[in-house]
Short mmCIF file of C-alpha atoms and ligand atoms in Angstrom, two decimals:
data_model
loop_
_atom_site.label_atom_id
_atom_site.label_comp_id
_atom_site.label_asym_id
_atom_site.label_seq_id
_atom_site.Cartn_x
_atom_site.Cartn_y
_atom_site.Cartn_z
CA UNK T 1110 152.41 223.86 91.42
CA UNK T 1111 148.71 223.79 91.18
CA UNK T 1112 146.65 226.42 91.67
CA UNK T 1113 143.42 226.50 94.08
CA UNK T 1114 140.00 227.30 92.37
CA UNK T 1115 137.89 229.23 94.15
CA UNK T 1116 134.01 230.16 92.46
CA UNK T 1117 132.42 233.18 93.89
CA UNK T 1118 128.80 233.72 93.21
CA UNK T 1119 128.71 237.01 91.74
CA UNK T 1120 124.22 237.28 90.93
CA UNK T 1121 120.90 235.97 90.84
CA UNK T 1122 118.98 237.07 87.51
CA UNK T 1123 115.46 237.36 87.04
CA UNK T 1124 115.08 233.52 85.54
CA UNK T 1125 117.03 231.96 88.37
CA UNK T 1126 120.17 231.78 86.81
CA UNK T 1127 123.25 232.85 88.20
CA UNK T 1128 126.64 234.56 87.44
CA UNK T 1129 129.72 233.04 88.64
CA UNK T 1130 133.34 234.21 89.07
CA UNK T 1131 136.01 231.45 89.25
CA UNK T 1132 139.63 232.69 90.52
CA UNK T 1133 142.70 231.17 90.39
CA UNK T 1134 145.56 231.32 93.32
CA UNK T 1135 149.14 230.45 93.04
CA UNK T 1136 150.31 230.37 96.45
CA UNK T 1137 153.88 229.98 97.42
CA UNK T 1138 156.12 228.89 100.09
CA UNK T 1139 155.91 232.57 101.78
CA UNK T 1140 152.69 234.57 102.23
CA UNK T 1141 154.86 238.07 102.02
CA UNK T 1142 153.50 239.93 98.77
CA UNK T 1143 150.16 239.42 96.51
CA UNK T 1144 149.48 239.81 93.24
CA UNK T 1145 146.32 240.43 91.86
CA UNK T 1146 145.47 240.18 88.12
CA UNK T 1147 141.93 240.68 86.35
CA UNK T 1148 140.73 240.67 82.92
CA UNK T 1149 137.84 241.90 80.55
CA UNK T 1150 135.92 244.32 83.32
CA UNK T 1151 134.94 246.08 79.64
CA UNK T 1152 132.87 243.36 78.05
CA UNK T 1153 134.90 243.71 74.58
CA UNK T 1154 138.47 243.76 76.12
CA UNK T 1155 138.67 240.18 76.29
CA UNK T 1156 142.61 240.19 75.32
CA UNK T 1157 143.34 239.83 78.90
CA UNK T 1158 141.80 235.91 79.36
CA UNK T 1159 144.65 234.84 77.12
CA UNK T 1160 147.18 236.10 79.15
CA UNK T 1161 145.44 235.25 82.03
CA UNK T 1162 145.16 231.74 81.01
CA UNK T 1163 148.83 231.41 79.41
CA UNK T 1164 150.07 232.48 82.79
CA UNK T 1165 148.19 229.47 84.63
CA UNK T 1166 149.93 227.50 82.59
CA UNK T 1167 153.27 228.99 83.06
CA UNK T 1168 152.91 229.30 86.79
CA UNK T 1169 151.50 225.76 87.09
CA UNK T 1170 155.17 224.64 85.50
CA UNK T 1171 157.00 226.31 88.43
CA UNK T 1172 158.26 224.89 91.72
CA UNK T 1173 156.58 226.60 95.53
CA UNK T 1174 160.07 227.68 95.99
CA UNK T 1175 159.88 229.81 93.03
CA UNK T 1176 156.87 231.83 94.26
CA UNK T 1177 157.58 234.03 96.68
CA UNK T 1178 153.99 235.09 97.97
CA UNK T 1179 150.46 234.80 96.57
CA UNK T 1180 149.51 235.55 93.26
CA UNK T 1181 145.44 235.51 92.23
CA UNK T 1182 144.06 235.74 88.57
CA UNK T 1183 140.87 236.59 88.03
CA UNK T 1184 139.88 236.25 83.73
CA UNK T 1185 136.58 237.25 82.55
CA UNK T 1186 135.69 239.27 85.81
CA UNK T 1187 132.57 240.78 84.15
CA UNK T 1188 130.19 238.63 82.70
CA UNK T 1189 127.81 240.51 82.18
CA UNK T 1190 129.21 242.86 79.89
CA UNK T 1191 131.37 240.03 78.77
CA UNK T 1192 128.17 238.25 77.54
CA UNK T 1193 126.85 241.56 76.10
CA UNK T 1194 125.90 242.25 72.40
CA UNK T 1195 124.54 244.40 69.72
CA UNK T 1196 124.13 242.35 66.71
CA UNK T 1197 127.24 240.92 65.82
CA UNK T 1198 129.24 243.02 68.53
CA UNK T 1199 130.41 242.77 72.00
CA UNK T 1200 130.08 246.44 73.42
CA UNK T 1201 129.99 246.00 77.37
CA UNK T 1202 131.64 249.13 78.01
CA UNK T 1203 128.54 250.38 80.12
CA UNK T 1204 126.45 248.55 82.15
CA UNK T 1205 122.85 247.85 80.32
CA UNK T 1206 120.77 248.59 82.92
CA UNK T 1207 122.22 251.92 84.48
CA UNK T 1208 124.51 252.96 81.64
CA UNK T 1209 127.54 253.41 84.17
CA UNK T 1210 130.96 252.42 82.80
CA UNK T 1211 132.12 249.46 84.25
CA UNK T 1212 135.57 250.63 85.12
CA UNK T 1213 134.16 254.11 86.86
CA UNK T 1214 131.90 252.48 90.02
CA UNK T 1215 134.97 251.48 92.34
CA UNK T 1216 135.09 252.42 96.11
CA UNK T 1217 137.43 255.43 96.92
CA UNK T 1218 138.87 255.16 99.96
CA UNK T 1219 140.96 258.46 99.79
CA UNK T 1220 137.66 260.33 99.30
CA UNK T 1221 136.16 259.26 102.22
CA UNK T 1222 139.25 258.87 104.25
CA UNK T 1223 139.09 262.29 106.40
CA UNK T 1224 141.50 261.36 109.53
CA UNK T 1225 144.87 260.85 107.42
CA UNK T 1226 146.55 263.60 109.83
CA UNK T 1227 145.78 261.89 112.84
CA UNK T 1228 147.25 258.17 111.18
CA UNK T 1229 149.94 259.61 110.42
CA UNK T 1230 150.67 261.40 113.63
CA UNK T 1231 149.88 258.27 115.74
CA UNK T 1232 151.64 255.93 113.55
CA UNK T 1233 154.73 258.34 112.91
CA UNK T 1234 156.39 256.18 115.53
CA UNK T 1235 156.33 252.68 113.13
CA UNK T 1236 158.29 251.36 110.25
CA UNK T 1237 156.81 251.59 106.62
CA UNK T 1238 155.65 247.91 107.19
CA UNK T 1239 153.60 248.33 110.06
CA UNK T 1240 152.76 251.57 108.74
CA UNK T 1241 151.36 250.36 106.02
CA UNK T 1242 149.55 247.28 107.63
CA UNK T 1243 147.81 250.16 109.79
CA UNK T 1244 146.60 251.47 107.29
CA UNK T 1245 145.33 248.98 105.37
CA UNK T 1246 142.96 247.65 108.48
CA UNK T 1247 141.42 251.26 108.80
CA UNK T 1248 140.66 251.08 105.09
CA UNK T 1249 139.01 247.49 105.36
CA UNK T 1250 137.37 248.53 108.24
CA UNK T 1251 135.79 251.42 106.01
CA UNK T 1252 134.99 249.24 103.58
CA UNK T 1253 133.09 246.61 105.54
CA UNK T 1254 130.49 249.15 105.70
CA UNK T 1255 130.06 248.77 101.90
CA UNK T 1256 129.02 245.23 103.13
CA UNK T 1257 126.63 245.94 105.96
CA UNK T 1258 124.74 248.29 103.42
CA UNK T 1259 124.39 245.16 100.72
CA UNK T 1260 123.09 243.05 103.56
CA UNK T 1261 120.80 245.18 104.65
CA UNK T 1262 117.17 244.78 103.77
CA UNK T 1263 116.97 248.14 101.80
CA UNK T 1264 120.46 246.71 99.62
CA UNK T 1265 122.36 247.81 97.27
CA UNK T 1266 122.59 248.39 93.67
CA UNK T 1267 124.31 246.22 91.60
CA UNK T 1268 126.85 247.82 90.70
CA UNK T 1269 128.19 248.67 94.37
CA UNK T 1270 127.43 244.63 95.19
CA UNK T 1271 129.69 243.83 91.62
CA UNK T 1272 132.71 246.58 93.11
CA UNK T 1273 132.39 245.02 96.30
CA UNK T 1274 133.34 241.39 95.01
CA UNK T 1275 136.12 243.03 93.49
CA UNK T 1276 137.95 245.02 95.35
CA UNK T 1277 137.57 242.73 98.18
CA UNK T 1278 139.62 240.15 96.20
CA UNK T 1279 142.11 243.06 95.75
CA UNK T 1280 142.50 245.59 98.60
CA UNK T 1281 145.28 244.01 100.28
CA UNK T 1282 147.57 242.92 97.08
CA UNK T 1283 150.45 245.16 96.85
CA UNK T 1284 150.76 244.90 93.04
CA UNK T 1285 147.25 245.63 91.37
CA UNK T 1286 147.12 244.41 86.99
CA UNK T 1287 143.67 245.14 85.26
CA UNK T 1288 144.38 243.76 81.53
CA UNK T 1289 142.36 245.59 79.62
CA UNK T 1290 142.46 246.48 75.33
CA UNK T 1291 141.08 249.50 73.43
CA UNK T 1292 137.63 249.30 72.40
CA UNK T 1293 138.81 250.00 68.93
CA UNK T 1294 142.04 248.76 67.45
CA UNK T 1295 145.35 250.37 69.48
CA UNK T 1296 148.89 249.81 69.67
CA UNK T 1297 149.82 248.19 73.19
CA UNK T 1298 150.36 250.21 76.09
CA UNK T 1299 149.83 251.12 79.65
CA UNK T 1300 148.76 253.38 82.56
CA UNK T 1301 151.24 254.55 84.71
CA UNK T 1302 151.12 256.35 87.83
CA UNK T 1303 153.46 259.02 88.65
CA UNK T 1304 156.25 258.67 91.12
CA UNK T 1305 157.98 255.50 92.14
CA UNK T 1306 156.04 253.67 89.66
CA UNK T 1307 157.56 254.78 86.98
CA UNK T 1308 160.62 253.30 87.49
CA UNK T 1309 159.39 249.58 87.64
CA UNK T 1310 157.15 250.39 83.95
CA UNK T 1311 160.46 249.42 81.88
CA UNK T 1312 159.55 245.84 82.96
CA UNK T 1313 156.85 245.37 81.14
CA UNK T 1314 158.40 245.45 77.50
CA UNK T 1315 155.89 247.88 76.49
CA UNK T 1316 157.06 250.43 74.61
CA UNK T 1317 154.66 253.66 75.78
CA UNK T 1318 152.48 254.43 78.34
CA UNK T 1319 150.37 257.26 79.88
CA UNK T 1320 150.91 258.89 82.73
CA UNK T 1321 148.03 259.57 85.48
CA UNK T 1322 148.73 263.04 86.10
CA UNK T 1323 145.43 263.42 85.87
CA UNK T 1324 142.23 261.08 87.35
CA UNK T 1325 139.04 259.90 85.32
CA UNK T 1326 137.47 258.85 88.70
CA UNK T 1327 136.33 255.61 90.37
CA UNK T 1328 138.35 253.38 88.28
CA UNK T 1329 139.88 250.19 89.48
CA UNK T 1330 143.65 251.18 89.30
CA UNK T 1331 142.80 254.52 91.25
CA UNK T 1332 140.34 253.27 93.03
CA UNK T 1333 143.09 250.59 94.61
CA UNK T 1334 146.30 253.09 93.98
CA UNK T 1335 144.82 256.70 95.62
CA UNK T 1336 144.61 256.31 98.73
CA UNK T 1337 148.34 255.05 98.94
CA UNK T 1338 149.11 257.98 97.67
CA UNK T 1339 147.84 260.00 99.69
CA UNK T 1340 148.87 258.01 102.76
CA UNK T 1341 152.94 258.87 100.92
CA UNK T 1342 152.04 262.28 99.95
CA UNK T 1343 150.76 263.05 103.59
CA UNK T 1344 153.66 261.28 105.47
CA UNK T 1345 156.58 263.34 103.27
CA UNK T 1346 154.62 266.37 104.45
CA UNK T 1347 155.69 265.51 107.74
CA UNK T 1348 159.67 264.93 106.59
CA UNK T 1349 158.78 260.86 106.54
CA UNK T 1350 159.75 259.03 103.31
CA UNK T 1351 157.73 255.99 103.56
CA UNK T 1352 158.36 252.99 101.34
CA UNK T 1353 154.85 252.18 100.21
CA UNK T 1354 155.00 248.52 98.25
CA UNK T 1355 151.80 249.08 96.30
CA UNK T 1356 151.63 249.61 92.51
CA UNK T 1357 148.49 249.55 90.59
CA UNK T 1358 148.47 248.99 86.86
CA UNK T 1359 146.29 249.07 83.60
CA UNK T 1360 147.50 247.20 80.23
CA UNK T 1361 145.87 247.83 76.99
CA UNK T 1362 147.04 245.46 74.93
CA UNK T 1363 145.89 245.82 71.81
CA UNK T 1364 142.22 245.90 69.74
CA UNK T 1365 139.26 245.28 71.15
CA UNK T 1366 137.04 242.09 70.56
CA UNK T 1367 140.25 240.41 69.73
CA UNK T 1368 143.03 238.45 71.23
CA UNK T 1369 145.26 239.31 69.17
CA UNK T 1370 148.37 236.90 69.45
CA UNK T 1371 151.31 239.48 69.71
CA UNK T 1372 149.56 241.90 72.23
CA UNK T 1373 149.04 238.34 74.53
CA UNK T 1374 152.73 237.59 74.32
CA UNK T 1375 153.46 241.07 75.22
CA UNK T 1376 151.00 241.06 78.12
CA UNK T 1377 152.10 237.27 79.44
CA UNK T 1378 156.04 238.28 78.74
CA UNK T 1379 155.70 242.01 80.42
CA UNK T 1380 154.17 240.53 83.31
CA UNK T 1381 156.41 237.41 84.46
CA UNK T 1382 159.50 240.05 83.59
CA UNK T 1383 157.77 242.63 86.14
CA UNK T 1384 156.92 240.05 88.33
CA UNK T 1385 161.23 238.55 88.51
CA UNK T 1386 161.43 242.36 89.33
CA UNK T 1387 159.37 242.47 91.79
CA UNK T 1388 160.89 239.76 93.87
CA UNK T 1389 157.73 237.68 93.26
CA UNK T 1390 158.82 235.12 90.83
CA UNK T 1391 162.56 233.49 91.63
CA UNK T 1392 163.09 232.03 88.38
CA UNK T 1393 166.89 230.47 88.25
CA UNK T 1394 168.92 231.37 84.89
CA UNK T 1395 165.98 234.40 84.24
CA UNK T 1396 167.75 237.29 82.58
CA UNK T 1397 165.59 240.27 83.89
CA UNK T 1398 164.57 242.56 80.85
CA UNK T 1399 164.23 246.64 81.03
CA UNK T 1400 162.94 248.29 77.77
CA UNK T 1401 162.86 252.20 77.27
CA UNK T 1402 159.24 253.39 77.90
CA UNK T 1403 158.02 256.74 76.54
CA UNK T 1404 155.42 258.11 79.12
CA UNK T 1405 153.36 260.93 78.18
CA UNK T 1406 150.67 263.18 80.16
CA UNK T 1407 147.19 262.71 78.99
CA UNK T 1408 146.62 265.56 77.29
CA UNK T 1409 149.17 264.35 74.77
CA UNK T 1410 145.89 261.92 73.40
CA UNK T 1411 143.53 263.93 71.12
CA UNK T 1412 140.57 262.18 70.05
CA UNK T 1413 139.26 263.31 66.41
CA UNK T 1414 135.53 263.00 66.22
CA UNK T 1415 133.79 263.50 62.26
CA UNK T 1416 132.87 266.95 61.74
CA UNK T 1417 129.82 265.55 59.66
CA UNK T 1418 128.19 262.45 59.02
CA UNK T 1419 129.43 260.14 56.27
CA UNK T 1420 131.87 256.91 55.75
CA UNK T 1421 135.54 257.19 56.80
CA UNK T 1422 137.58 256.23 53.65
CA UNK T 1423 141.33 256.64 53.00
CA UNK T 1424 142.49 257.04 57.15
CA UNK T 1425 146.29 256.61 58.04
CA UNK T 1426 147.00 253.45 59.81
CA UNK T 1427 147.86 252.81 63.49
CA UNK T 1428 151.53 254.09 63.98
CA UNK T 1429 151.74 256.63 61.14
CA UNK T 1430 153.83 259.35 62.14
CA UNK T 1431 152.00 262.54 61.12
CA UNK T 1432 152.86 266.72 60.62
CA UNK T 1433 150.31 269.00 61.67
CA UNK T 1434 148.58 269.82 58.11
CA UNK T 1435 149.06 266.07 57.39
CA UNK T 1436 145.51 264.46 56.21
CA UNK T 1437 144.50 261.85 58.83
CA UNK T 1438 141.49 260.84 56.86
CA UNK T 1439 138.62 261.43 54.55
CA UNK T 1440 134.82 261.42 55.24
CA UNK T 1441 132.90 260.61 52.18
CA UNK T 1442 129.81 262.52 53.05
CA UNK T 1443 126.24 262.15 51.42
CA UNK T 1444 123.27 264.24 51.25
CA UNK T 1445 119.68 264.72 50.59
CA UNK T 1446 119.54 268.16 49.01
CA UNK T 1447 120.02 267.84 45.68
CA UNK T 1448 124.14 267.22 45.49
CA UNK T 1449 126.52 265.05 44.23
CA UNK T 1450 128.49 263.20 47.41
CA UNK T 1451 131.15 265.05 48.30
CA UNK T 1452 134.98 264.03 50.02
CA UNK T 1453 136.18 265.76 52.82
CA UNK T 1454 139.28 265.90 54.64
CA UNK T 1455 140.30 265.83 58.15
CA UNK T 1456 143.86 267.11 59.05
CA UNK T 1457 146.35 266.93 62.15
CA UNK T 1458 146.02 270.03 64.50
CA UNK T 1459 149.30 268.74 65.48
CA UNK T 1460 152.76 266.78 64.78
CA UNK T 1461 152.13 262.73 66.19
CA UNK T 1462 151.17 259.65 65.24
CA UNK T 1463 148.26 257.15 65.11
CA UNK T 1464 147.64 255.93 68.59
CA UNK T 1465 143.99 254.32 67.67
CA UNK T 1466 141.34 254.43 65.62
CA UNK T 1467 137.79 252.95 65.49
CA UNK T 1468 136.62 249.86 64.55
CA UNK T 1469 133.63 251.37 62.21
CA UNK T 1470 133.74 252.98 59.43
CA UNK T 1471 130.45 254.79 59.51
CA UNK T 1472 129.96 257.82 61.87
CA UNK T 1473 127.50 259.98 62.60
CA UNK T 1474 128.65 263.63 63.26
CA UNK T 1475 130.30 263.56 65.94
CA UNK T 1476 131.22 259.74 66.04
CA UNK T 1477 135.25 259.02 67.58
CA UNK T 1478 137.49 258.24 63.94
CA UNK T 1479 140.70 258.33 65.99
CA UNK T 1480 142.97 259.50 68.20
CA UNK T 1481 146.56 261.10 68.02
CA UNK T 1482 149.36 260.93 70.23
CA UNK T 1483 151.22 264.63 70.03
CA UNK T 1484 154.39 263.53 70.60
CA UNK T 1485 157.46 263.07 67.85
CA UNK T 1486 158.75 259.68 67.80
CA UNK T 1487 161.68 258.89 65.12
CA UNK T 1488 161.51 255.53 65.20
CA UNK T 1489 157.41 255.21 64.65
CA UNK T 1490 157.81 255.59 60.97
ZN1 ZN Z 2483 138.73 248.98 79.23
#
């Protein structure tokens, strides 16, 4: 199977050049379910275009019959922060120009969405299908207002025209992946959002993950997953379980400004094994794998920032199981007053182990060393 290649013209830049996306669709014999999968929306993240691109070339191996639905893949969806640089490194985290974060501009349907008592009472009478085709109209209808603002002669900012492209590849997919990668060096894992998602995270072969009990706002997984929640949330209210078939994911897999060959093999593997779940991908003689995924709450991350300015020296490595008390690192701290240099130590607040920790080893007070993941895991030794 081949896949169609679509370019989308993304910008026009002061010098008359222009920015491009180029997307990928797998389409098979049904049009039932879509997948949509993007990559490196943080300019540095780029770990995602590998897996992006080894999955081409798996799905391009497989028979129509053995897609069931659409699946569209989307690598290096940013490129302007992908192309972005200070000296010898890609940052691209924030947009140049207005210094938002590229993954906290997305269009929020559930904040806007004021009427959900009245869908649900006029649509109490449908199946979770139709229910669910309802609602996505009335959000696409909301959205095509983003649109008429863009065309209109007073426009739109960039980054509302960039989140437009975007979600409008996505809205209607029912399973949403955003590959992403720390902008440090991590260990591999994923976001997870509470409820029925939780169950299909084992397929993924990644062994932790952090649940969304909590929002950062505006980012492309909530941005796609809220409102569907809500839509659930408001529906039970009523005594209606509804059976919404959307899931909306993030993977970090790995370091950033890397591609970093074990984290791709994780991402490519994780994703055809969710995918065999799903029902997307009928793959004959596929044994489906489930791992055992430890899911914490957000508050389990600490982030350690220096206490003083100086050069990190001596810092535990990523995985190191640690006891509060334990010494996490040293800052080797200079001055201009008249004293020798002096050493000084940073210790866990409390028991963990090294989740990530930064790519430079000079900070400035206050600079991110690392980060800590508070929970006790025997086997992280
Ligand atoms: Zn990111």
């Amino acid at each position: 199977m081949k896949p169609t290649i679509e370019t989308l013209n993304l910008f026009k830049l002061a010098s008359g050049d222009e920015f491009f996306l180029q997307l990928y669709q797998f389409i098979g014999k049904k049009r039932n379910k879509k997948v949509y999968i993007q990559s490196n929306l943080h300019g540095s993240e780029i770990v995602g275009n590998a897996v992006i691109s080894q999955l081409i070339d798996f799905l391009s191996t497989l028979k129509k019959s053995e897609l069931e639905g659409e699946i569209w893949l989307l690598p290096v969806c940013n490129p302007l922060g992908t192309n972005q640089r200070n000296h010898f490194f890609s940052s691209g985290r924030f947009n140049s120009y207005d210094g938002k974060d590229w993954n906290r501009i997305f269009w929020d349907y559930e904040k806007i969405c004021h009427n959900l008592d009245e869908f649900v009472q006029e649509n109490l009478k449908f199946d979770s299908l139709t229910i669910q085709e309802n609602f996505l109209q009335q959000q696409k209808i909301a959205f095509s207002k983003q649109l008429e603002k863009i065309n209109h002669p007073s426009g739109a900012p960039l980054f509302e025209q960039y989140r437009y492209q975007l979600q409008s590849l996505s809205m209607d997919a029912n399973y949403v992946i955003d590959i992403h990668s720390s902008s440090n060096q991590c260990i591999d894992y994923l976001f997870c959002f509470p409820g029925e998602q939780e169950n299909s995270a084992k397929y993924f072969q990644i062994d932790y993950g952090i649940l969304m009990d909590t929002y950062d706002g505006d980012a492309f997984d909530e941005a796609f997953m809220k409102p569907w929640l809500a839509l659930e949330k408001k529906f039970e209210k009523v005594g209606r379980k509804i059976n919404v078939d959307r899931e909306s994911w993030t993977l970090e897999l790995g370091s950033g400004m890397k591609m970093n060959p074990q984290s791709v093999t994780i991402g490519v593997k994780g994703i055809i094994n969710y995918l065999v779940k799903k029902g997307v991908l009928k793959l004959e003689h596929y044994s489906l794998i489930s791992n055992e995924i430890t899911l914490v709450s957000r508050q389990n991350i600490r982030n350690y920032y220096a206490p003083t300015g100086g050069m990190i020296q001596n810092r535990l490595s990523l995985k190191t199981r640690v006891q509060a008390g334990d010494k996490l690192y040293e800052i080797l701290s200079f001055n201009k007053r008249g004293y020798l240099p002096e050493v000084i130590q940073v210790c866990a607040e409390k028991d963990g182990f090294v989740f990530d920790v930064s790519t430079n080893y000079s900070v400035n007070q206050g600079d991110y060393v690392l980060a800590l993941c508070s929970i006790n895991l025997e086997h992280l030794c």
